Structures are given as C-alpha cells and as structure tokens.
C-alpha cells in the first residue's frame, strides 16, 4: 500500500513490489543522466527527490514508523534495479536507506522526533574516527571523516566516535575501546570537497569535519543494543546484507549493454556478424554463467539468514559458517561484478575507452566500490579467523560490535 509524504503531499510506494516497480521505471531517466550525475560529482537535487519519491529511503523503516519494512532480499533487489539505471544513484540509495536500519538502535521516541517521515536519508560513516566527550545529556563530538557518501543530500549525517569520560577513553565489558554512532544535522557538519574520484563520482562522497558539536544521548546508538524493533532487521549485519545489490545492478547493466551490441555489430575486416563469432559467444556465455552463479548465491544466502532470524534464532546463535556466509558472498559479488565488467570492457575493445561510454563508467565505478572495506582481503581474513577461533582484523564483518 502506498502512503502519503506529509512534506510534499505526495503518494510514496510502500511495499516491496511498489518500490521495485517505481525504481525500474526510473532506470531510463537515470541512465540518460549518468553523464550529468558523474560530472556533478553528486546527485542532482531532482534525482534525489525521484529516488525519495520511489520509496527507496523508507525501505528499512518499520511499519510502526510509516516505513515499508522490506526484507533484506527485497532491499537488495531494489538497489540492484536502482544501480542498473546509475551506479552512483544505487550507491547513494544503499547508504541513504540506512536511516531505517539505524532506527532499530534508537528509542521509539527518538525515531519519531528525528524521522517525522520515513523518507529521510542518511549519509556519512560509522567508522569511529571521531572523539566524543561525555557531557550532561549527551556528547561533545569532534573529528574528521572521509568518504562520506551521500552527505551532499543527507537529512542526517552519521559519525562513528570513540567515547571519553573526563578525558579518559571508555572501554566496554570486553576491555575494548567503546564506540558509538552519532547522528548530527547537516548544518552542524563542515563538508570538504575532496571527491575527485576514479568512479562512483556522482555519490558525493566528501570528507567532513565536526567540531565540538553537542549530540544528545538519544541521537547516538550502539549496534549491540536494538531499542525499537526486533527480528531480522535488528541484527548488526543488516546494514551489510543489501550492499551486493549495487555491484549486481552494475554488472547486469553492462551485460545487457554488451549483448545489445553483439546482436547487431559486424566485424569490419571480415564482414562476419558478432552474433556468430565464437570469441564473442564464449565471453558473453562465461560472463552470464558467473553472474547467474553469484547472484543466486547472494540471494540464497540472504533468504537462509532471514528465515533463521525470523524463526527466532538469535544472531549470536547462528553457526560460525552461517555468520560468515553472507558477508563472503557480498564480497564475491563486488569482485565478481568487477571481473565481469573488465572482461566485457576487453571484449568491446576500443568501443569501451571513449567517454562517455557506459562501459568505461561501469568499470571505473566497480573499481572504486571494490576499494570499500567490504570488498577487501580483511573481510576474508576476518571470516577465516572467526571460523577457527582466531582474531578477526575487522570484527564487524562477522557481526562482532564490541
């Protein structure tokens, strides 16, 4: 069922089917404006409103707060469709919809106060790069964060920070440094225009600084404690589950583009159609095989995880193999999509190298997103370490938040 956005009196899709259909309808417009998005180095304001109006930012909010309350599988499909239109738009949608996922860790009162509509987006980082001094009623936050995707249009900006009391760093029950995520208003943040990137140029992933800003306690959270919801979307890995939708959407777009060319292209030297060329047939068949394999693996893992959590199994009671499966397959989707697009880029040869070739942009976008921590070797190491009782270098990858 659709709902009404009180800010602009417009009807917003509010089910998985409705949001997916609305996003698919946006794809041609996004594709047409991909060059503009890239050159702007951020999403144009009207594109942000189209994404908002399609219901993307509300996907993770509970129905209690007017949200669509989509499953991780539904979220991933929507982001896949959004990225099919434009990769930067898909990336910003993936980051922006974290509003609803963060809301699980805020009190109900705070959610209602901070998010009067579920169509508000977040941007920024959760990495604890900042310092938060405890003061009466909250924290005094200072720090510098980089790669703050979506900050140019966010309604709230996230900033992870280690906490301090009377100048001494706080530690948790395990003796590790305590950290929390702070949500601050854009007016309290200084954006630094550093985003001159290889790819994902339209994501507006600027650096940002916060200097001595007071953050109420209610506007901060820890992933270890869900306050306003239970179920699969209250588990700490919920933020990561939908990420593969972005590389999957980009790879699918590149595959369809290459197939369309192969149907009509003729070898200029021999006059033979590409559709009868063994090299072309093999390359496309192999890329499709790899895409189908990794896509089914991603969604199969998500569905298994969701069913287990929905049945009441606590996240901490998942087996070690279950804990690592989803994050490893997410990494595989990032790297696999890059591999597919690189092969298609080579297949199309010089056709790929001229801007604004979409193949050139997809290759650069995927190269850039594969620099994200979720596509790095540390994820594989952390999964392997967790399986044998060792020390994960990035414990958040396997849902360890303290």
Short mmCIF file of C-alpha atoms in Angstrom, two decimals:
data_model
loop_
_atom_site.label_atom_id
_atom_site.label_comp_id
_atom_site.label_asym_id
_atom_site.label_seq_id
_atom_site.Cartn_x
_atom_site.Cartn_y
_atom_site.Cartn_z
CA UNK A 1 0.00 0.00 0.00
CA UNK A 2 1.18 3.49 -0.76
CA UNK A 3 1.48 6.17 1.90
CA UNK A 4 1.36 9.96 1.86
CA UNK A 5 4.53 12.00 2.39
CA UNK A 6 3.44 14.90 4.59
CA UNK A 7 6.33 17.10 3.44
CA UNK A 8 5.09 17.38 -0.13
CA UNK A 9 1.68 15.74 -0.04
CA UNK A 10 2.74 13.05 -2.46
CA UNK A 11 1.97 9.36 -2.52
CA UNK A 12 5.03 7.19 -1.88
CA UNK A 13 5.21 3.48 -2.75
CA UNK A 14 5.30 1.45 0.45
CA UNK A 15 5.53 -2.23 -0.46
CA UNK A 16 8.35 -4.22 -1.99
CA UNK A 17 6.51 -4.63 -5.28
CA UNK A 18 5.54 -0.97 -5.50
CA UNK A 19 9.02 0.34 -4.69
CA UNK A 20 10.71 -2.07 -7.10
CA UNK A 21 8.31 -1.09 -9.89
CA UNK A 22 8.86 2.62 -9.19
CA UNK A 23 12.64 2.21 -9.28
CA UNK A 24 12.55 0.19 -12.50
CA UNK A 25 10.53 3.00 -14.05
CA UNK A 26 13.30 5.45 -13.04
CA UNK A 27 16.09 3.47 -14.72
CA UNK A 28 15.84 5.04 -18.21
CA UNK A 29 15.96 8.57 -16.76
CA UNK A 30 18.92 7.69 -14.55
CA UNK A 31 20.79 6.11 -17.47
CA UNK A 32 20.10 9.15 -19.63
CA UNK A 33 21.53 11.45 -16.96
CA UNK A 34 24.50 9.35 -15.88
CA UNK A 35 26.99 11.70 -17.53
CA UNK A 36 25.44 14.68 -15.76
CA UNK A 37 25.48 12.81 -12.45
CA UNK A 38 29.14 11.94 -12.88
CA UNK A 39 30.15 15.44 -13.91
CA UNK A 40 28.22 16.95 -10.99
CA UNK A 41 30.14 14.67 -8.58
CA UNK A 42 26.95 14.34 -6.55
CA UNK A 43 23.32 13.52 -7.21
CA UNK A 44 21.36 16.47 -8.61
CA UNK A 45 18.61 17.50 -6.22
CA UNK A 46 15.82 16.43 -8.54
CA UNK A 47 17.37 12.95 -8.86
CA UNK A 48 17.46 12.71 -5.06
CA UNK A 49 13.76 13.57 -5.00
CA UNK A 50 12.98 10.95 -7.64
CA UNK A 51 14.74 8.33 -5.53
CA UNK A 52 12.98 9.56 -2.40
CA UNK A 53 9.65 9.57 -4.22
CA UNK A 54 10.17 5.96 -5.32
CA UNK A 55 10.30 4.91 -1.66
CA UNK A 56 13.97 3.89 -1.55
CA UNK A 57 14.89 5.69 1.67
CA UNK A 58 11.95 4.21 3.58
CA UNK A 59 12.78 0.56 2.85
CA UNK A 60 14.40 -0.15 6.21
CA UNK A 61 11.90 1.61 8.50
CA UNK A 62 9.42 -0.46 10.48
CA UNK A 63 5.75 -0.15 9.58
CA UNK A 64 5.22 1.37 13.02
CA UNK A 65 7.09 4.45 11.77
CA UNK A 66 5.39 4.51 8.35
CA UNK A 67 8.11 2.56 6.61
CA UNK A 68 7.97 -0.24 4.08
CA UNK A 69 9.76 -2.72 6.38
CA UNK A 70 11.23 -4.64 3.43
CA UNK A 71 13.20 -7.83 3.84
CA UNK A 72 16.91 -7.81 3.09
CA UNK A 73 16.16 -9.64 -0.15
CA UNK A 74 13.64 -7.00 -1.22
CA UNK A 75 16.04 -4.18 -0.32
CA UNK A 76 18.78 -5.80 -2.38
CA UNK A 77 16.50 -6.22 -5.42
CA UNK A 78 15.52 -2.55 -5.29
CA UNK A 79 19.15 -1.43 -5.04
CA UNK A 80 20.02 -3.76 -7.91
CA UNK A 81 17.36 -2.10 -10.06
CA UNK A 82 18.45 1.39 -8.99
CA UNK A 83 22.10 0.62 -9.80
CA UNK A 84 21.03 -0.78 -13.17
CA UNK A 85 19.99 2.78 -14.01
CA UNK A 86 23.02 4.51 -12.49
CA UNK A 87 25.65 3.10 -10.15
CA UNK A 88 26.15 6.30 -8.14
CA UNK A 89 22.41 6.56 -7.63
CA UNK A 90 22.36 2.96 -6.45
CA UNK A 91 25.24 3.58 -4.05
CA UNK A 92 23.53 6.65 -2.59
CA UNK A 93 20.27 4.74 -2.26
CA UNK A 94 22.11 1.97 -0.42
CA UNK A 95 23.66 4.47 2.02
CA UNK A 96 20.59 6.70 2.30
CA UNK A 97 18.23 3.89 3.32
CA UNK A 98 20.38 3.18 6.39
CA UNK A 99 18.13 5.67 8.19
CA UNK A 100 15.58 2.94 8.76
CA UNK A 101 18.19 0.36 9.75
CA UNK A 102 19.77 2.77 12.24
CA UNK A 103 16.33 3.44 13.72
CA UNK A 104 16.33 -0.06 15.22
CA UNK A 105 19.01 1.11 17.66
CA UNK A 106 17.26 4.35 18.66
CA UNK A 107 14.41 4.66 21.13
CA UNK A 108 10.92 4.91 19.68
CA UNK A 109 10.68 8.47 20.96
CA UNK A 110 13.93 9.42 19.22
CA UNK A 111 12.83 7.81 15.94
CA UNK A 112 9.56 9.74 15.95
CA UNK A 113 11.36 13.00 16.77
CA UNK A 114 14.25 12.61 14.32
CA UNK A 115 12.37 10.99 11.44
CA UNK A 116 8.90 12.55 11.14
CA UNK A 117 8.77 10.90 7.72
CA UNK A 118 10.47 7.62 6.76
CA UNK A 119 11.70 9.23 3.55
CA UNK A 120 14.68 10.91 5.20
CA UNK A 121 18.14 9.80 4.16
CA UNK A 122 21.43 9.42 5.98
CA UNK A 123 24.97 9.85 4.74
CA UNK A 124 28.43 9.53 6.21
CA UNK A 125 30.40 6.88 8.08
CA UNK A 126 30.06 4.68 11.13
CA UNK A 127 33.83 4.17 11.49
CA UNK A 128 34.91 5.54 14.90
CA UNK A 129 37.13 8.31 13.53
CA UNK A 130 35.82 10.89 15.97
CA UNK A 131 36.16 11.66 19.67
CA UNK A 132 33.00 12.05 21.75
CA UNK A 133 33.43 13.51 25.24
CA UNK A 134 30.62 12.68 27.65
CA UNK A 135 28.80 15.78 28.87
CA UNK A 136 25.49 16.30 30.60
CA UNK A 137 22.74 14.86 28.38
CA UNK A 138 24.98 13.56 25.62
CA UNK A 139 28.35 14.04 23.98
CA UNK A 140 30.59 16.76 22.61
CA UNK A 141 31.71 15.43 19.20
CA UNK A 142 34.84 16.33 17.24
CA UNK A 143 36.51 14.59 14.33
CA UNK A 144 37.31 14.24 10.65
CA UNK A 145 35.77 11.55 8.45
CA UNK A 146 36.45 10.75 4.80
CA UNK A 147 34.45 9.09 2.03
CA UNK A 148 31.13 10.32 3.42
CA UNK A 149 28.82 9.01 0.70
CA UNK A 150 25.50 10.80 0.33
CA UNK A 151 26.44 13.68 2.63
CA UNK A 152 25.58 16.27 -0.03
CA UNK A 153 21.87 15.48 0.23
CA UNK A 154 21.52 13.74 3.63
CA UNK A 155 18.91 14.69 6.22
CA UNK A 156 21.13 13.23 8.96
CA UNK A 157 24.87 12.55 8.89
CA UNK A 158 26.35 9.63 10.79
CA UNK A 159 29.73 9.82 12.51
CA UNK A 160 31.28 7.00 14.47
CA UNK A 161 33.32 8.01 17.50
CA UNK A 162 35.16 6.56 20.47
CA UNK A 163 33.71 7.86 23.73
CA UNK A 164 35.60 9.51 26.58
CA UNK A 165 34.67 10.39 30.16
CA UNK A 166 36.64 13.13 31.92
CA UNK A 167 39.33 12.80 29.26
CA UNK A 168 39.76 9.04 29.70
CA UNK A 169 38.79 6.65 26.92
CA UNK A 170 35.83 4.45 27.82
CA UNK A 171 36.14 0.69 27.50
CA UNK A 172 33.40 -1.92 27.22
CA UNK A 173 32.92 -5.10 29.21
CA UNK A 174 35.44 -6.87 27.00
CA UNK A 175 38.09 -4.25 27.66
CA UNK A 176 37.90 -2.83 24.14
CA UNK A 177 37.53 0.89 23.33
CA UNK A 178 33.88 1.88 23.45
CA UNK A 179 32.40 3.46 20.34
CA UNK A 180 29.03 4.79 19.30
CA UNK A 181 27.47 6.20 16.15
CA UNK A 182 26.38 9.83 16.42
CA UNK A 183 23.68 11.28 14.17
CA UNK A 184 24.03 15.01 13.55
CA UNK A 185 22.25 17.55 11.41
CA UNK A 186 23.91 18.63 8.14
CA UNK A 187 24.03 22.23 9.39
CA UNK A 188 26.42 21.07 12.12
CA UNK A 189 28.86 19.49 9.67
CA UNK A 190 31.54 21.09 7.52
CA UNK A 191 31.74 19.33 4.15
CA UNK A 192 35.15 19.35 2.46
CA UNK A 193 35.10 18.98 -1.32
CA UNK A 194 37.66 16.23 -1.77
CA UNK A 195 35.64 13.96 -4.05
CA UNK A 196 37.59 13.81 -7.33
CA UNK A 197 37.45 10.08 -7.81
CA UNK A 198 38.07 7.35 -10.35
CA UNK A 199 34.48 6.10 -10.17
CA UNK A 200 31.21 6.47 -8.27
CA UNK A 201 31.81 10.15 -8.93
CA UNK A 202 28.14 11.02 -8.53
CA UNK A 203 27.98 9.71 -4.96
CA UNK A 204 29.22 12.96 -3.40
CA UNK A 205 31.47 11.04 -1.01
CA UNK A 206 33.08 14.12 0.53
CA UNK A 207 35.26 14.39 3.62
CA UNK A 208 33.61 16.12 6.55
CA UNK A 209 34.52 17.66 9.88
CA UNK A 210 32.60 18.15 13.11
CA UNK A 211 33.99 20.48 15.76
CA UNK A 212 32.65 20.41 19.30
CA UNK A 213 29.03 19.72 18.35
CA UNK A 214 26.68 18.65 21.13
CA UNK A 215 24.93 15.38 20.29
CA UNK A 216 22.05 14.35 22.59
CA UNK A 217 22.39 10.86 24.03
CA UNK A 218 19.15 9.88 22.26
CA UNK A 219 20.72 10.68 18.90
CA UNK A 220 23.51 8.14 19.40
CA UNK A 221 23.50 4.35 19.32
CA UNK A 222 25.46 1.15 19.60
CA UNK A 223 24.93 -1.77 17.26
CA UNK A 224 24.99 -4.11 20.22
CA UNK A 225 21.60 -2.98 21.53
CA UNK A 226 18.38 -2.72 19.49
CA UNK A 227 15.85 -0.47 21.21
CA UNK A 228 12.85 -0.04 18.93
CA UNK A 229 12.47 -3.26 16.99
CA UNK A 230 13.25 -6.95 16.98
CA UNK A 231 13.59 -9.55 14.25
CA UNK A 232 15.98 -9.87 11.29
CA UNK A 233 16.48 -6.13 10.77
CA UNK A 234 17.63 -5.64 14.37
CA UNK A 235 20.74 -7.78 13.84
CA UNK A 236 24.02 -5.87 13.41
CA UNK A 237 24.70 -7.28 9.94
CA UNK A 238 21.53 -5.77 8.45
CA UNK A 239 23.48 -2.81 7.03
CA UNK A 240 25.75 -5.09 5.01
CA UNK A 241 23.19 -7.54 3.65
CA UNK A 242 21.78 -5.29 0.92
CA UNK A 243 25.13 -3.97 -0.33
CA UNK A 244 25.57 -6.59 -3.12
CA UNK A 245 22.61 -5.05 -4.94
CA UNK A 246 24.85 -2.25 -6.21
CA UNK A 247 27.55 -4.33 -7.95
CA UNK A 248 24.94 -6.82 -9.19
CA UNK A 249 22.96 -4.00 -10.81
CA UNK A 250 26.05 -2.54 -12.47
CA UNK A 251 27.14 -5.93 -13.82
CA UNK A 252 23.65 -6.66 -15.16
CA UNK A 253 23.58 -3.30 -16.92
CA UNK A 254 26.96 -3.97 -18.53
CA UNK A 255 25.92 -7.46 -19.63
CA UNK A 256 22.75 -6.19 -21.28
CA UNK A 257 24.69 -3.39 -22.98
CA UNK A 258 27.26 -5.83 -24.40
CA UNK A 259 24.57 -8.25 -25.56
CA UNK A 260 22.73 -5.49 -27.41
CA UNK A 261 25.93 -4.55 -29.25
CA UNK A 262 26.74 -8.18 -30.08
CA UNK A 263 23.32 -8.72 -31.71
CA UNK A 264 23.96 -6.15 -34.44
CA UNK A 265 27.72 -5.48 -34.64
CA UNK A 266 29.66 -6.68 -37.69
CA UNK A 267 33.40 -7.29 -37.87
CA UNK A 268 34.68 -4.50 -40.11
CA UNK A 269 37.51 -6.61 -41.51
CA UNK A 270 35.63 -9.81 -42.33
CA UNK A 271 32.01 -8.70 -42.53
CA UNK A 272 31.07 -11.53 -40.15
CA UNK A 273 28.39 -10.76 -37.56
CA UNK A 274 29.44 -10.75 -33.93
CA UNK A 275 26.48 -12.97 -33.13
CA UNK A 276 28.29 -15.81 -34.99
CA UNK A 277 31.74 -15.11 -33.52
CA UNK A 278 32.94 -17.89 -31.18
CA UNK A 279 35.01 -15.48 -29.08
CA UNK A 280 32.04 -13.18 -28.52
CA UNK A 281 29.68 -16.06 -27.79
CA UNK A 282 32.08 -17.63 -25.31
CA UNK A 283 32.84 -14.37 -23.49
CA UNK A 284 29.17 -13.49 -23.08
CA UNK A 285 28.24 -17.04 -22.06
CA UNK A 286 31.01 -17.20 -19.46
CA UNK A 287 30.09 -13.79 -18.02
CA UNK A 288 26.42 -14.77 -17.80
CA UNK A 289 27.42 -18.02 -16.08
CA UNK A 290 29.43 -16.15 -13.48
CA UNK A 291 26.71 -13.55 -12.96
CA UNK A 292 23.94 -16.12 -12.51
CA UNK A 293 26.08 -18.11 -10.08
CA UNK A 294 26.98 -15.22 -7.81
CA UNK A 295 23.51 -13.66 -7.92
CA UNK A 296 21.80 -16.88 -6.87
CA UNK A 297 24.41 -17.39 -4.17
CA UNK A 298 23.80 -13.91 -2.76
CA UNK A 299 20.02 -14.21 -2.66
CA UNK A 300 20.13 -17.81 -1.42
CA UNK A 301 22.33 -16.75 1.49
CA UNK A 302 20.11 -13.78 2.30
CA UNK A 303 17.00 -15.91 2.30
CA UNK A 304 18.61 -18.53 4.56
CA UNK A 305 19.80 -15.84 7.00
CA UNK A 306 16.40 -14.16 7.01
CA UNK A 307 14.46 -17.37 7.66
CA UNK A 308 16.72 -18.32 10.54
CA UNK A 309 16.43 -14.93 12.22
CA UNK A 310 12.71 -14.68 11.50
CA UNK A 311 12.22 -18.05 13.20
CA UNK A 312 13.60 -16.56 16.39
CA UNK A 313 17.21 -17.73 16.25
CA UNK A 314 19.36 -15.08 17.92
CA UNK A 315 22.07 -13.61 15.72
CA UNK A 316 24.69 -14.78 18.20
CA UNK A 317 23.37 -18.33 17.95
CA UNK A 318 23.97 -18.64 14.22
CA UNK A 319 26.70 -21.15 13.46
CA UNK A 320 30.14 -19.79 12.51
CA UNK A 321 29.54 -20.95 8.92
CA UNK A 322 26.24 -19.09 8.82
CA UNK A 323 27.82 -15.95 10.27
CA UNK A 324 30.48 -15.73 7.53
CA UNK A 325 28.45 -16.92 4.55
CA UNK A 326 26.55 -13.74 3.75
CA UNK A 327 29.48 -11.37 4.10
CA UNK A 328 31.77 -13.56 1.99
CA UNK A 329 29.19 -13.76 -0.77
CA UNK A 330 28.75 -9.98 -0.64
CA UNK A 331 32.49 -9.62 -1.23
CA UNK A 332 32.27 -12.15 -4.03
CA UNK A 333 29.55 -10.06 -5.67
CA UNK A 334 31.75 -6.95 -5.62
CA UNK A 335 34.79 -8.71 -7.03
CA UNK A 336 32.78 -10.90 -9.41
CA UNK A 337 30.95 -7.91 -10.88
CA UNK A 338 34.27 -6.15 -11.46
CA UNK A 339 35.65 -9.25 -13.18
CA UNK A 340 32.63 -9.49 -15.47
CA UNK A 341 32.76 -5.84 -16.49
CA UNK A 342 36.50 -5.99 -17.07
CA UNK A 343 36.02 -8.91 -19.48
CA UNK A 344 33.19 -7.13 -21.27
CA UNK A 345 35.30 -3.98 -21.50
CA UNK A 346 38.04 -6.01 -23.20
CA UNK A 347 35.51 -7.71 -25.48
CA UNK A 348 34.25 -4.38 -26.79
CA UNK A 349 37.86 -3.20 -27.22
CA UNK A 350 38.22 0.42 -28.34
CA UNK A 351 34.46 0.94 -28.14
CA UNK A 352 34.88 0.90 -24.35
CA UNK A 353 37.55 3.55 -23.99
CA UNK A 354 35.78 6.64 -25.27
CA UNK A 355 33.88 8.75 -22.79
CA UNK A 356 31.01 8.79 -22.20
CA UNK A 357 30.94 5.05 -22.87
CA UNK A 358 28.83 3.45 -20.13
CA UNK A 359 31.25 0.50 -20.13
CA UNK A 360 34.07 2.84 -19.17
CA UNK A 361 31.94 4.27 -16.37
CA UNK A 362 30.85 0.84 -15.07
CA UNK A 363 34.46 -0.33 -14.96
CA UNK A 364 35.55 2.77 -13.05
CA UNK A 365 32.56 2.59 -10.71
CA UNK A 366 33.25 -1.04 -9.84
CA UNK A 367 36.97 -0.45 -9.41
CA UNK A 368 36.11 2.31 -6.96
CA UNK A 369 33.50 0.40 -4.96
CA UNK A 370 35.91 -2.53 -4.67
CA UNK A 371 38.14 -0.24 -2.60
CA UNK A 372 35.41 -0.25 0.07
CA UNK A 373 36.30 -2.32 3.12
CA UNK A 374 33.50 -4.78 2.27
CA UNK A 375 35.46 -5.89 -0.83
CA UNK A 376 38.88 -6.06 0.80
CA UNK A 377 41.01 -9.02 1.88
CA UNK A 378 40.43 -8.11 5.53
CA UNK A 379 36.88 -9.43 5.15
CA UNK A 380 38.16 -12.82 4.03
CA UNK A 381 40.74 -12.82 6.83
CA UNK A 382 38.11 -11.90 9.43
CA UNK A 383 35.81 -14.67 8.24
CA UNK A 384 38.61 -17.21 8.29
CA UNK A 385 39.79 -16.11 11.72
CA UNK A 386 36.26 -16.35 13.12
CA UNK A 387 35.89 -19.90 11.78
CA UNK A 388 38.96 -21.13 13.65
CA UNK A 389 38.68 -19.02 16.80
CA UNK A 390 41.35 -16.51 15.80
CA UNK A 391 41.26 -12.72 15.88
CA UNK A 392 39.30 -11.01 13.08
CA UNK A 393 41.00 -7.82 11.91
CA UNK A 394 37.58 -6.37 11.03
CA UNK A 395 35.24 -7.98 13.57
CA UNK A 396 32.19 -6.02 12.36
CA UNK A 397 32.27 -8.18 9.22
CA UNK A 398 31.09 -11.17 11.25
CA UNK A 399 28.74 -9.15 13.46
CA UNK A 400 31.09 -8.54 16.39
CA UNK A 401 30.37 -4.99 17.51
CA UNK A 402 32.27 -4.75 20.80
#
